[in-house]
mmCIF file of C-alpha atoms in Angstrom:
data_model
loop_
_atom_site.group_PDB
_atom_site.id
_atom_site.type_symbol
_atom_site.label_atom_id
_atom_site.label_comp_id
_atom_site.label_asym_id
_atom_site.label_seq_id
_atom_site.Cartn_x
_atom_site.Cartn_y
_atom_site.Cartn_z
ATOM 1 C CA GLY A 1 -11.866 1.551 24.087
ATOM 2 C CA ARG A 2 -10.657 4.815 24.784
ATOM 3 C CA GLY A 3 -7.015 4.992 24.025
ATOM 4 C CA LEU A 4 -5.772 7.140 21.510
ATOM 5 C CA LYS A 5 -6.436 5.181 18.591
ATOM 6 C CA SER A 6 -10.008 3.895 18.968
ATOM 7 C CA HIS A 7 -13.087 4.960 17.735
ATOM 8 C CA ALA A 8 -13.984 6.871 20.944
ATOM 9 C CA TYR A 9 -10.823 9.008 21.078
ATOM 10 C CA ILE A 10 -11.260 9.722 17.304
ATOM 11 C CA HIS A 11 -14.302 11.092 17.483
ATOM 12 C CA SER A 12 -14.399 13.161 20.530
ATOM 13 C CA VAL A 13 -11.654 15.151 19.166
ATOM 14 C CA GLN A 14 -13.129 15.332 15.552
ATOM 15 C CA PHE A 15 -16.952 16.371 16.403
ATOM 16 C CA SER A 16 -16.650 17.498 20.092
ATOM 17 C CA HIS A 17 -18.809 14.892 21.710
ATOM 18 C CA HIS A 18 -16.660 14.027 24.873
ATOM 19 C CA VAL A 19 -19.009 11.727 27.102
ATOM 20 C CA PHE A 20 -18.740 8.156 26.240
ATOM 21 C CA LEU A 21 -20.418 4.542 28.102
ATOM 22 C CA ASN A 22 -18.651 1.534 28.554
ATOM 23 C CA LEU A 23 -21.636 -0.928 27.929
ATOM 24 C CA HIS A 24 -19.554 -3.700 30.011
ATOM 25 C CA THR A 25 -18.218 -1.407 33.010
ATOM 26 C CA LEU A 26 -21.765 1.182 32.375
ATOM 27 C CA LYS A 27 -19.230 3.522 33.256
ATOM 28 C CA PHE A 28 -18.706 7.265 31.748
ATOM 29 C CA TYR A 29 -15.648 8.858 30.682
ATOM 30 C CA CYS A 30 -14.955 12.137 29.324
ATOM 31 C CA LEU A 31 -12.630 11.904 26.394
ATOM 32 C CA PRO A 32 -10.216 13.202 24.995
ATOM 33 C CA ASP A 33 -9.532 14.231 28.633
ATOM 34 C CA ASN A 34 -9.995 10.919 30.320
ATOM 35 C CA TYR A 35 -11.555 10.652 33.632
ATOM 36 C CA GLU A 36 -14.569 8.922 34.530
ATOM 37 C CA ILE A 37 -17.852 11.241 35.377
ATOM 38 C CA ILE A 38 -19.596 10.118 38.435
ATOM 39 C CA ASP A 39 -23.086 11.911 38.492
ATOM 40 C CA SER A 40 -26.178 10.744 39.751
ATOM 41 C CA SER A 41 -28.171 12.562 36.608
ATOM 42 C CA LEU A 42 -26.668 9.351 34.160
ATOM 43 C CA GLU A 43 -28.134 6.743 36.545
ATOM 44 C CA ASP A 44 -31.674 6.200 34.290
ATOM 45 C CA ILE A 45 -29.502 5.758 31.248
ATOM 46 C CA THR A 46 -27.760 2.943 32.685
ATOM 47 C CA TYR A 47 -31.262 1.434 34.393
ATOM 48 C CA VAL A 48 -32.140 1.005 30.803
ATOM 49 C CA LEU A 49 -29.247 -0.385 29.846
ATOM 50 C CA LYS A 50 -29.634 -3.014 33.040
ATOM 51 C CA PRO A 51 -32.538 -2.610 34.970
ATOM 52 C CA THR A 52 -32.290 -4.656 38.004
ATOM 53 C CA PHE A 53 -35.283 -5.697 40.376
ATOM 54 C CA THR A 54 -35.769 -6.099 44.069
ATOM 55 C CA ALA A 55 -38.070 -8.727 45.740
ATOM 56 C CA GLN A 56 -40.514 -6.418 46.421
ATOM 57 C CA GLN A 57 -40.537 -5.016 43.510
ATOM 58 C CA ILE A 58 -41.453 -8.265 41.763
ATOM 59 C CA ALA A 59 -44.155 -9.393 44.044
ATOM 60 C CA ASN A 60 -45.646 -5.751 43.572
ATOM 61 C CA LEU A 61 -45.675 -6.551 39.757
ATOM 62 C CA ASP A 62 -48.987 -8.037 38.744
ATOM 63 C CA LYS A 63 -50.647 -5.768 41.652
ATOM 64 C CA GLN A 64 -49.632 -2.821 39.788
ATOM 65 C CA ALA A 65 -52.009 -1.043 37.746
ATOM 66 C CA LYS A 66 -50.638 2.376 37.138
ATOM 67 C CA LEU A 67 -49.070 3.171 33.964
ATOM 68 C CA SER A 68 -45.292 3.707 33.446
ATOM 69 C CA ARG A 69 -44.591 7.237 31.618
ATOM 70 C CA ALA A 70 -41.487 6.814 28.926
ATOM 71 C CA TYR A 71 -39.201 9.187 28.469
ATOM 72 C CA ASP A 72 -40.264 10.234 25.381
ATOM 73 C CA GLY A 73 -43.475 11.013 27.045
ATOM 74 C CA THR A 74 -45.543 7.825 25.857
ATOM 75 C CA THR A 75 -47.200 5.848 28.725
ATOM 76 C CA TYR A 76 -46.919 1.825 28.971
ATOM 77 C CA LEU A 77 -47.735 -0.446 31.143
ATOM 78 C CA PRO A 78 -44.884 -2.480 32.133
ATOM 79 C CA GLY A 79 -44.787 -5.777 30.156
ATOM 80 C CA ILE A 80 -47.415 -4.668 27.567
ATOM 81 C CA VAL A 81 -44.424 -3.536 25.384
ATOM 82 C CA GLY A 82 -44.074 -3.594 21.831
ATOM 83 C CA LEU A 83 -41.223 -5.373 20.061
ATOM 84 C CA ASN A 84 -39.914 -4.902 16.707
ATOM 85 C CA ASN A 85 -40.354 -6.689 13.657
ATOM 86 C CA ILE A 86 -36.804 -6.667 12.243
ATOM 87 C CA LYS A 87 -38.037 -8.688 9.564
ATOM 88 C CA ALA A 88 -39.713 -11.623 9.741
ATOM 89 C CA ASN A 89 -39.466 -12.356 13.534
ATOM 90 C CA ASP A 90 -43.167 -11.764 14.395
ATOM 91 C CA TYR A 91 -43.457 -15.608 15.060
ATOM 92 C CA ALA A 92 -40.738 -15.234 18.077
ATOM 93 C CA ASN A 93 -42.148 -11.900 19.407
ATOM 94 C CA ALA A 94 -45.704 -13.460 19.627
ATOM 95 C CA VAL A 95 -44.055 -16.065 22.049
ATOM 96 C CA LEU A 96 -41.446 -14.223 23.633
ATOM 97 C CA GLN A 97 -44.105 -11.751 24.453
ATOM 98 C CA ALA A 98 -46.371 -14.790 25.578
ATOM 99 C CA LEU A 99 -43.817 -16.389 27.994
ATOM 100 C CA SER A 100 -43.071 -12.556 29.617
ATOM 101 C CA ASN A 101 -46.578 -12.860 30.850
ATOM 102 C CA VAL A 102 -46.024 -15.886 32.571
ATOM 103 C CA PRO A 103 -45.723 -14.864 36.279
ATOM 104 C CA PRO A 104 -43.609 -17.669 37.954
ATOM 105 C CA LEU A 105 -41.157 -17.960 34.729
ATOM 106 C CA ARG A 106 -40.951 -14.381 34.235
ATOM 107 C CA ASN A 107 -40.255 -13.531 37.740
ATOM 108 C CA TYR A 108 -37.678 -15.764 38.110
ATOM 109 C CA PHE A 109 -35.327 -14.692 35.148
ATOM 110 C CA LEU A 110 -36.366 -10.981 36.483
ATOM 111 C CA GLU A 111 -33.332 -11.768 39.179
ATOM 112 C CA GLU A 112 -30.464 -12.543 37.677
ATOM 113 C CA GLU A 113 -29.087 -14.386 40.772
ATOM 114 C CA ASN A 114 -31.572 -17.135 40.251
ATOM 115 C CA TYR A 115 -29.018 -18.095 37.505
ATOM 116 C CA LYS A 116 -26.020 -16.939 37.664
ATOM 117 C CA SER A 117 -24.046 -19.565 39.686
ATOM 118 C CA ILE A 118 -25.334 -21.999 37.278
ATOM 119 C CA GLN A 119 -22.299 -24.308 35.906
ATOM 120 C CA ARG A 120 -21.867 -24.307 32.405
ATOM 121 C CA PRO A 121 -19.013 -26.641 30.795
ATOM 122 C CA PRO A 122 -16.673 -24.241 28.944
ATOM 123 C CA GLY A 123 -17.511 -22.940 25.591
ATOM 124 C CA ASP A 124 -21.396 -23.638 25.696
ATOM 125 C CA ILE A 125 -23.045 -21.278 23.775
ATOM 126 C CA MET A 126 -26.558 -22.261 25.107
ATOM 127 C CA PHE A 127 -26.579 -20.220 28.317
ATOM 128 C CA LEU A 128 -26.514 -17.336 26.020
ATOM 129 C CA LEU A 129 -30.249 -18.263 25.532
ATOM 130 C CA VAL A 130 -30.738 -17.782 29.304
ATOM 131 C CA GLN A 131 -28.832 -14.380 29.684
ATOM 132 C CA ARG A 132 -30.418 -13.124 26.857
ATOM 133 C CA PHE A 133 -33.988 -14.152 27.483
ATOM 134 C CA GLY A 134 -33.554 -12.384 31.421
ATOM 135 C CA GLU A 135 -32.441 -9.476 29.685
ATOM 136 C CA LEU A 136 -35.307 -9.009 27.548
ATOM 137 C CA MET A 137 -37.724 -10.027 30.264
ATOM 138 C CA ARG A 138 -35.983 -6.728 33.032
ATOM 139 C CA LYS A 139 -36.358 -4.501 29.612
ATOM 140 C CA LEU A 140 -40.107 -5.485 28.804
ATOM 141 C CA TRP A 141 -40.802 -5.302 32.716
ATOM 142 C CA ASN A 142 -38.679 -2.064 33.179
ATOM 143 C CA PRO A 143 -40.582 0.480 34.565
ATOM 144 C CA ARG A 144 -38.671 3.438 33.823
ATOM 145 C CA ASN A 145 -37.829 2.537 30.169
ATOM 146 C CA PHE A 146 -36.880 5.427 27.488
ATOM 147 C CA LYS A 147 -39.592 4.539 25.392
ATOM 148 C CA ALA A 148 -43.103 2.163 25.465
ATOM 149 C CA HIS A 149 -41.181 -0.513 22.951
ATOM 150 C CA VAL A 150 -38.193 -2.860 23.144
ATOM 151 C CA SER A 151 -36.020 -4.196 20.371
ATOM 152 C CA PRO A 152 -35.622 -8.080 20.822
ATOM 153 C CA HIS A 153 -32.543 -8.187 18.347
ATOM 154 C CA GLU A 154 -29.983 -9.253 20.912
ATOM 155 C CA MET A 155 -32.338 -11.752 22.048
ATOM 156 C CA LEU A 156 -33.063 -13.170 18.076
ATOM 157 C CA GLN A 157 -29.351 -13.087 17.683
ATOM 158 C CA ALA A 158 -28.697 -15.484 20.529
ATOM 159 C CA VAL A 159 -31.546 -17.813 19.235
ATOM 160 C CA VAL A 160 -30.208 -18.032 15.511
ATOM 161 C CA LEU A 161 -26.987 -18.883 16.829
ATOM 162 C CA CYS A 162 -28.441 -21.488 19.345
ATOM 163 C CA SER A 163 -30.753 -23.024 16.753
ATOM 164 C CA LYS A 164 -27.730 -23.179 14.447
ATOM 165 C CA LYS A 165 -30.013 -20.673 11.905
ATOM 166 C CA ASN A 166 -33.038 -23.094 12.372
ATOM 167 C CA PHE A 167 -34.843 -20.478 13.233
ATOM 168 C CA GLN A 168 -34.227 -17.054 11.345
ATOM 169 C CA ILE A 169 -35.282 -13.149 11.807
ATOM 170 C CA THR A 170 -35.423 -12.887 7.845
ATOM 171 C CA LYS A 171 -37.695 -15.656 7.264
ATOM 172 C CA GLN A 172 -40.832 -16.347 9.102
ATOM 173 C CA GLY A 173 -40.511 -19.294 11.050
ATOM 174 C CA ASP A 174 -43.542 -21.377 12.682
ATOM 175 C CA GLY A 175 -44.523 -20.319 16.141
ATOM 176 C CA VAL A 176 -45.172 -23.930 17.749
ATOM 177 C CA ASP A 177 -41.975 -25.260 16.239
ATOM 178 C CA PHE A 178 -40.131 -22.199 18.074
ATOM 179 C CA LEU A 179 -41.666 -22.750 21.105
ATOM 180 C CA SER A 180 -41.581 -26.185 21.525
ATOM 181 C CA TRP A 181 -37.552 -25.778 20.689
ATOM 182 C CA PHE A 182 -37.172 -22.731 23.342
ATOM 183 C CA LEU A 183 -38.566 -23.808 25.833
ATOM 184 C CA ASN A 184 -36.152 -27.644 25.783
ATOM 185 C CA ALA A 185 -33.299 -25.567 24.980
ATOM 186 C CA LEU A 186 -33.724 -23.069 27.678
ATOM 187 C CA HIS A 187 -34.335 -25.692 30.248
ATOM 188 C CA SER A 188 -31.092 -27.687 29.088
ATOM 189 C CA ALA A 189 -29.454 -24.582 29.352
ATOM 190 C CA LEU A 190 -30.322 -24.260 32.854
ATOM 191 C CA GLY A 191 -29.238 -27.768 33.634
ATOM 192 C CA GLY A 192 -31.947 -29.516 33.379
ATOM 193 C CA THR A 193 -32.042 -33.300 32.096
ATOM 194 C CA LYS A 194 -35.019 -35.075 30.648
ATOM 195 C CA LYS A 195 -35.666 -37.445 33.729
ATOM 196 C CA LYS A 196 -34.543 -36.573 37.134
ATOM 197 C CA LYS A 197 -32.896 -32.662 36.943
ATOM 198 C CA LYS A 198 -36.155 -30.335 37.357
ATOM 199 C CA THR A 199 -36.020 -26.543 36.216
ATOM 200 C CA ILE A 200 -38.152 -23.513 36.204
ATOM 201 C CA VAL A 201 -39.442 -24.422 33.196
ATOM 202 C CA THR A 202 -40.474 -27.950 33.626
ATOM 203 C CA ASP A 203 -42.543 -26.510 37.552
ATOM 204 C CA VAL A 204 -44.021 -24.039 35.309
ATOM 205 C CA PHE A 205 -45.081 -26.158 32.151
ATOM 206 C CA GLN A 206 -44.491 -29.943 32.572
ATOM 207 C CA GLY A 207 -47.477 -32.267 32.907
ATOM 208 C CA SER A 208 -47.469 -35.706 32.152
ATOM 209 C CA MET A 209 -49.880 -38.263 30.411
ATOM 210 C CA ARG A 210 -50.458 -42.054 29.738
ATOM 211 C CA ILE A 211 -50.676 -43.057 26.214
ATOM 212 C CA PHE A 212 -51.827 -46.107 25.073
ATOM 213 C CA THR A 213 -51.035 -47.551 21.846
ATOM 214 C CA LYS A 214 -52.195 -50.412 19.693
ATOM 215 C CA LYS A 215 -50.952 -51.958 16.592
ATOM 216 C CA LEU A 216 -53.187 -52.834 13.831
ATOM 217 C CA PRO A 217 -52.718 -55.721 11.271
ATOM 218 C CA HIS A 218 -52.873 -54.082 7.822
ATOM 219 C CA PRO A 219 -56.032 -53.034 6.269
ATOM 220 C CA ASP A 220 -56.023 -55.527 3.323
ATOM 221 C CA LEU A 221 -55.526 -58.805 4.883
ATOM 222 C CA PRO A 222 -58.644 -61.174 5.020
ATOM 223 C CA ALA A 223 -60.589 -60.972 7.896
ATOM 224 C CA GLU A 224 -59.298 -64.183 9.422
ATOM 225 C CA GLU A 225 -55.908 -63.347 9.279
ATOM 226 C CA LYS A 226 -56.744 -59.968 11.100
ATOM 227 C CA ALA A 227 -58.047 -62.152 13.554
ATOM 228 C CA GLN A 228 -55.324 -64.387 14.532
ATOM 229 C CA LEU A 229 -52.891 -61.317 14.358
ATOM 230 C CA LEU A 230 -54.554 -59.398 16.827
ATOM 231 C CA GLN A 231 -54.204 -62.722 19.518
ATOM 232 C CA ASN A 232 -49.858 -61.956 19.293
ATOM 233 C CA ALA A 233 -48.546 -59.917 22.017
ATOM 234 C CA GLU A 234 -47.263 -57.041 19.865
ATOM 235 C CA TYR A 235 -51.032 -56.208 18.502
ATOM 236 C CA GLN A 236 -51.874 -55.627 22.319
ATOM 237 C CA GLU A 237 -51.957 -52.636 23.955
ATOM 238 C CA MET A 238 -49.358 -50.985 25.586
ATOM 239 C CA MET A 239 -48.480 -48.619 27.982
ATOM 240 C CA VAL A 240 -46.161 -45.774 28.440
ATOM 241 C CA GLU A 241 -45.911 -42.752 30.494
ATOM 242 C CA SER A 242 -44.483 -39.453 29.156
ATOM 243 C CA THR A 243 -44.254 -35.789 29.961
ATOM 244 C CA PHE A 244 -45.605 -33.066 28.111
ATOM 245 C CA MET A 245 -44.139 -29.348 27.662
ATOM 246 C CA TYR A 246 -47.972 -28.597 25.671
ATOM 247 C CA LEU A 247 -50.855 -30.507 24.204
ATOM 248 C CA THR A 248 -51.138 -30.798 20.608
ATOM 249 C CA LEU A 249 -54.985 -30.056 19.864
ATOM 250 C CA ASP A 250 -56.115 -31.332 16.617
ATOM 251 C CA LEU A 251 -58.931 -29.547 14.625
ATOM 252 C CA PRO A 252 -61.765 -31.713 12.467
ATOM 253 C CA THR A 253 -60.816 -31.486 8.695
ATOM 254 C CA ALA A 254 -62.356 -28.252 7.804
ATOM 255 C CA PRO A 255 -65.436 -29.118 4.917
ATOM 256 C CA LEU A 256 -64.088 -28.829 1.558
ATOM 257 C CA TYR A 257 -67.224 -27.935 -0.703
ATOM 258 C CA LYS A 258 -69.487 -25.311 0.365
ATOM 259 C CA ASP A 259 -72.758 -24.753 -1.252
ATOM 260 C CA GLU A 260 -74.162 -21.332 -2.926
ATOM 261 C CA LYS A 261 -75.948 -20.300 0.728
ATOM 262 C CA GLU A 262 -72.836 -21.291 2.777
ATOM 263 C CA GLN A 263 -70.263 -19.396 1.131
ATOM 264 C CA LEU A 264 -69.281 -17.556 4.216
ATOM 265 C CA ILE A 265 -69.352 -19.926 7.066
ATOM 266 C CA ILE A 266 -66.401 -20.363 8.658
ATOM 267 C CA PRO A 267 -66.513 -24.096 10.824
ATOM 268 C CA GLN A 268 -66.211 -23.692 14.566
ATOM 269 C CA VAL A 269 -65.808 -26.199 16.763
ATOM 270 C CA PRO A 270 -66.011 -26.392 20.784
ATOM 271 C CA LEU A 271 -62.873 -26.198 22.840
ATOM 272 C CA PHE A 272 -64.020 -29.198 24.375
ATOM 273 C CA SER A 273 -64.634 -31.607 21.784
ATOM 274 C CA ILE A 274 -60.909 -31.106 20.529
ATOM 275 C CA LEU A 275 -59.801 -31.857 23.780
ATOM 276 C CA ALA A 276 -61.623 -35.151 23.983
ATOM 277 C CA LYS A 277 -58.282 -36.412 22.429
ATOM 278 C CA PHE A 278 -56.634 -36.343 26.312
ATOM 279 C CA ASN A 279 -60.562 -38.189 27.855
ATOM 280 C CA GLY A 280 -58.501 -41.538 27.859
ATOM 281 C CA ALA A 281 -61.639 -43.171 25.658
ATOM 282 C CA THR A 282 -61.199 -41.455 22.670
ATOM 283 C CA GLU A 283 -58.994 -43.631 20.150
ATOM 284 C CA LYS A 284 -57.323 -41.906 17.121
ATOM 285 C CA GLU A 285 -55.490 -43.986 14.116
ATOM 286 C CA TYR A 286 -51.781 -42.887 13.332
ATOM 287 C CA LYS A 287 -50.349 -44.247 10.111
ATOM 288 C CA THR A 288 -46.386 -44.597 9.514
ATOM 289 C CA TYR A 289 -44.919 -45.374 6.194
ATOM 290 C CA LYS A 290 -45.315 -49.200 6.959
ATOM 291 C CA GLU A 291 -47.620 -49.916 10.278
ATOM 292 C CA ASN A 292 -50.814 -48.551 11.838
ATOM 293 C CA PHE A 293 -51.890 -47.607 15.352
ATOM 294 C CA LEU A 294 -54.840 -46.438 17.432
ATOM 295 C CA LYS A 295 -53.539 -44.308 20.513
ATOM 296 C CA ARG A 296 -55.238 -42.980 23.132
ATOM 297 C CA PHE A 297 -54.314 -40.400 25.794
ATOM 298 C CA GLN A 298 -54.983 -39.656 29.473
ATOM 299 C CA LEU A 299 -53.283 -36.880 31.367
ATOM 300 C CA THR A 300 -52.068 -37.449 34.785
ATOM 301 C CA ARG A 301 -50.609 -34.608 35.853
ATOM 302 C CA LEU A 302 -51.905 -30.941 35.415
ATOM 303 C CA PRO A 303 -48.924 -28.317 35.198
ATOM 304 C CA PRO A 304 -49.508 -24.661 36.900
ATOM 305 C CA TYR A 305 -49.599 -23.363 33.288
ATOM 306 C CA LEU A 306 -50.733 -25.335 30.648
ATOM 307 C CA ILE A 307 -49.988 -24.629 27.074
ATOM 308 C CA PHE A 308 -52.556 -25.878 24.259
ATOM 309 C CA CYS A 309 -51.228 -25.986 20.865
ATOM 310 C CA ILE A 310 -53.439 -25.903 17.932
ATOM 311 C CA LYS A 311 -52.737 -28.176 14.914
ATOM 312 C CA ARG A 312 -53.961 -25.528 11.995
ATOM 313 C CA PHE A 313 -50.968 -26.699 9.793
ATOM 314 C CA THR A 314 -50.778 -29.942 8.027
ATOM 315 C CA LYS A 315 -47.736 -30.593 5.416
ATOM 316 C CA ASN A 316 -48.975 -32.938 2.455
ATOM 317 C CA ASN A 317 -46.608 -33.724 -0.555
ATOM 318 C CA PHE A 318 -46.574 -30.271 -1.904
ATOM 319 C CA PHE A 319 -47.660 -27.933 0.396
ATOM 320 C CA VAL A 320 -48.866 -26.780 3.933
ATOM 321 C CA GLU A 321 -52.739 -26.431 4.269
ATOM 322 C CA LYS A 322 -53.384 -24.306 6.758
ATOM 323 C CA ASN A 323 -57.566 -25.034 8.608
ATOM 324 C CA PRO A 324 -59.538 -21.863 9.377
ATOM 325 C CA THR A 325 -61.822 -23.539 11.951
ATOM 326 C CA ILE A 326 -62.452 -21.083 14.756
ATOM 327 C CA VAL A 327 -62.284 -23.203 18.356
ATOM 328 C CA ASN A 328 -64.734 -21.457 20.372
ATOM 329 C CA PHE A 329 -63.259 -21.494 24.141
ATOM 330 C CA PRO A 330 -64.403 -19.427 27.382
ATOM 331 C CA ILE A 331 -61.498 -17.269 28.615
ATOM 332 C CA THR A 332 -62.052 -18.467 32.095
ATOM 333 C CA ASN A 333 -62.989 -21.334 34.341
ATOM 334 C CA VAL A 334 -62.085 -24.227 32.045
ATOM 335 C CA ASP A 335 -62.288 -27.357 34.505
ATOM 336 C CA LEU A 336 -60.166 -29.988 32.960
ATOM 337 C CA ARG A 337 -60.544 -32.574 35.689
ATOM 338 C CA GLU A 338 -62.835 -34.971 33.382
ATOM 339 C CA TYR A 339 -59.216 -35.397 31.269
ATOM 340 C CA LEU A 340 -57.876 -37.076 34.173
ATOM 341 C CA SER A 341 -57.631 -40.769 35.169
ATOM 342 C CA GLU A 342 -59.426 -41.557 38.203
ATOM 343 C CA GLU A 343 -56.819 -42.781 40.849
ATOM 344 C CA VAL A 344 -55.187 -39.254 39.990
ATOM 345 C CA GLN A 345 -58.039 -36.978 40.222
ATOM 346 C CA ALA A 346 -57.961 -36.983 44.077
ATOM 347 C CA ALA A 347 -54.589 -35.577 43.621
ATOM 348 C CA HIS A 348 -55.309 -32.491 42.365
ATOM 349 C CA ALA A 349 -57.197 -29.836 44.264
ATOM 350 C CA ASN A 350 -57.610 -27.515 41.346
ATOM 351 C CA THR A 351 -58.161 -28.315 37.381
ATOM 352 C CA THR A 352 -59.535 -25.185 36.428
ATOM 353 C CA TYR A 353 -57.920 -22.768 34.178
ATOM 354 C CA ASP A 354 -58.232 -18.831 32.957
ATOM 355 C CA LEU A 355 -56.698 -17.884 29.957
ATOM 356 C CA ILE A 356 -53.379 -15.351 30.076
ATOM 357 C CA ALA A 357 -52.342 -15.713 26.596
ATOM 358 C CA ASN A 358 -53.493 -16.369 23.001
ATOM 359 C CA ILE A 359 -51.644 -16.368 20.184
ATOM 360 C CA VAL A 360 -53.144 -15.912 16.653
ATOM 361 C CA HIS A 361 -51.894 -16.454 13.085
ATOM 362 C CA ASP A 362 -53.454 -14.672 10.340
ATOM 363 C CA GLY A 363 -52.895 -15.516 6.694
ATOM 364 C CA LYS A 364 -51.352 -17.993 4.341
ATOM 365 C CA PRO A 365 -49.527 -20.794 5.983
ATOM 366 C CA SER A 366 -45.795 -19.709 4.972
ATOM 367 C CA GLU A 367 -46.167 -15.950 5.158
ATOM 368 C CA GLY A 368 -49.249 -14.922 7.428
ATOM 369 C CA SER A 369 -48.379 -12.883 10.235
ATOM 370 C CA TYR A 370 -49.026 -13.070 14.128
ATOM 371 C CA ARG A 371 -50.351 -11.216 16.791
ATOM 372 C CA ILE A 372 -51.099 -11.827 20.389
ATOM 373 C CA HIS A 373 -53.547 -11.130 23.394
ATOM 374 C CA VAL A 374 -52.295 -10.781 26.751
ATOM 375 C CA LEU A 375 -54.189 -10.735 30.133
ATOM 376 C CA HIS A 376 -52.496 -8.183 32.125
ATOM 377 C CA HIS A 377 -52.754 -9.357 35.954
ATOM 378 C CA GLY A 378 -52.539 -5.823 37.529
ATOM 379 C CA THR A 379 -55.412 -4.401 35.619
ATOM 380 C CA GLY A 380 -57.411 -7.473 34.358
ATOM 381 C CA LYS A 381 -57.900 -5.983 30.931
ATOM 382 C CA TRP A 382 -56.803 -7.644 27.579
ATOM 383 C CA TYR A 383 -54.346 -6.152 25.037
ATOM 384 C CA GLU A 384 -53.727 -6.873 21.834
ATOM 385 C CA LEU A 385 -49.843 -6.468 20.453
ATOM 386 C CA GLN A 386 -48.550 -6.725 16.920
ATOM 387 C CA ASP A 387 -45.103 -6.160 17.000
ATOM 388 C CA LEU A 388 -44.774 -2.656 18.097
ATOM 389 C CA GLN A 389 -48.689 -1.897 18.161
ATOM 390 C CA VAL A 390 -50.382 -2.266 21.365
ATOM 391 C CA THR A 391 -54.049 -1.566 21.715
ATOM 392 C CA ASP A 392 -56.558 -2.883 24.376
ATOM 393 C CA ILE A 393 -59.220 -5.661 23.098
ATOM 394 C CA LEU A 394 -62.782 -6.922 24.578
ATOM 395 C CA PRO A 395 -62.284 -10.099 25.692
ATOM 396 C CA GLN A 396 -64.700 -11.152 23.804
ATOM 397 C CA MET A 397 -63.157 -10.622 20.293
ATOM 398 C CA ILE A 398 -60.761 -13.145 21.493
ATOM 399 C CA THR A 399 -62.492 -16.281 20.868
ATOM 400 C CA LEU A 400 -63.378 -15.212 17.108
ATOM 401 C CA SER A 401 -59.566 -15.087 16.327
ATOM 402 C CA GLU A 402 -57.537 -17.847 14.670
ATOM 403 C CA ALA A 403 -55.817 -19.242 18.052
ATOM 404 C CA TYR A 404 -52.874 -20.885 17.599
ATOM 405 C CA ILE A 405 -50.795 -21.168 20.854
ATOM 406 C CA GLN A 406 -52.457 -20.570 24.201
ATOM 407 C CA ILE A 407 -51.429 -20.353 27.444
ATOM 408 C CA TRP A 408 -53.574 -20.985 30.877
ATOM 409 C CA LYS A 409 -53.175 -20.720 34.036
ATOM 410 C CA ARG A 410 -54.797 -22.815 36.958
ATOM 411 C CA ARG A 411 -56.409 -21.347 39.305
ATOM 412 C CA GLU A 412 -54.708 -21.834 43.371
ATOM 413 C CA GLU A 413 -57.207 -22.087 46.101
ATOM 414 C CA ASP A 414 -57.242 -18.569 47.108
ATOM 415 C CA GLU A 415 -57.990 -17.149 43.826
ATOM 416 C CA THR A 416 -61.222 -19.650 43.685
ATOM 417 C CA ASN A 417 -62.948 -18.270 46.736
ATOM 418 C CA GLN A 418 -62.779 -14.364 45.122
#
């Protein structure tokens, strides 16, 4: 790009701007003289374009409580960094910020060596997601940034392309749909498969459960006929083992009528009562177009990082409704042992989880905006990020919001004793 007819050449002659950087080779040239400039004072520029991390730096990330100073004079904590909202991409920003605060996932992507040599079929565009996600992680955790925020546009361009425009920058999307697609796309781009081949994504987030399903006779049938049908093989309970990347928690329907005095009451529900769906005993009816089923769920393996998606939106024939019920949850020390079947409990030494990220949806279903609360491991403080704004927040304020997606971290032996 420095030939006589290139933009750079013409620009240097007309405006006497002489120094150019090749973004691929990261070399600096002086034009029109066309010689390479080698000067250590330019390293901070190349480092911002392509931050690199040593194993030692990565190991210390969660012990760091030191603020970094950006070149524009602002101070920031690496990892707790705002992302531009280009137009309506805050749903994706919040998910990317949540994932960037999951240490094993982040550490894997900070070191390009981990996935550089993965063989992909020629013309596979999905690997773009892996590369761009890695770049974004390195920029978010860069201790020597120019500014205290980062632009996610390259990452989002890859998302638009790889999702065949299902997820857009210009149109608000749904955080849960995006999270689900992104984790699966990342897993398969890293060479993972449904059953056999695992990747960092499944190592971190994948758990398993048993799903018990029982077909129900049509409710309008006479009682004798129902009783007869229930003897048939197809009406017996079936069990399948299934893996999951996140658990969907259903909210009780919000009351429709309010009396005079109760006008301002927002319904609340404890986390444990919506978790009861997975205790192996609670049955729930699922209706399809033709048939009705009773299902119950029981967890058989808990992942190191557990994602909850709280089902706030229901689509009916005409519009999407949002359930504003507040979920009351403790931020630390949630024990999920009782949701495991008895024979599995013995295999799980640790079943206690602490919250590390909480994505909130504010406003109407189709418009609305997203913000996220993240825990900074080094300082132990919570921060609220909404696009470019970063503010600290008291932990007790987090539980007052309309939580939509949460990431919980399992405690390991040594942490429990602390």
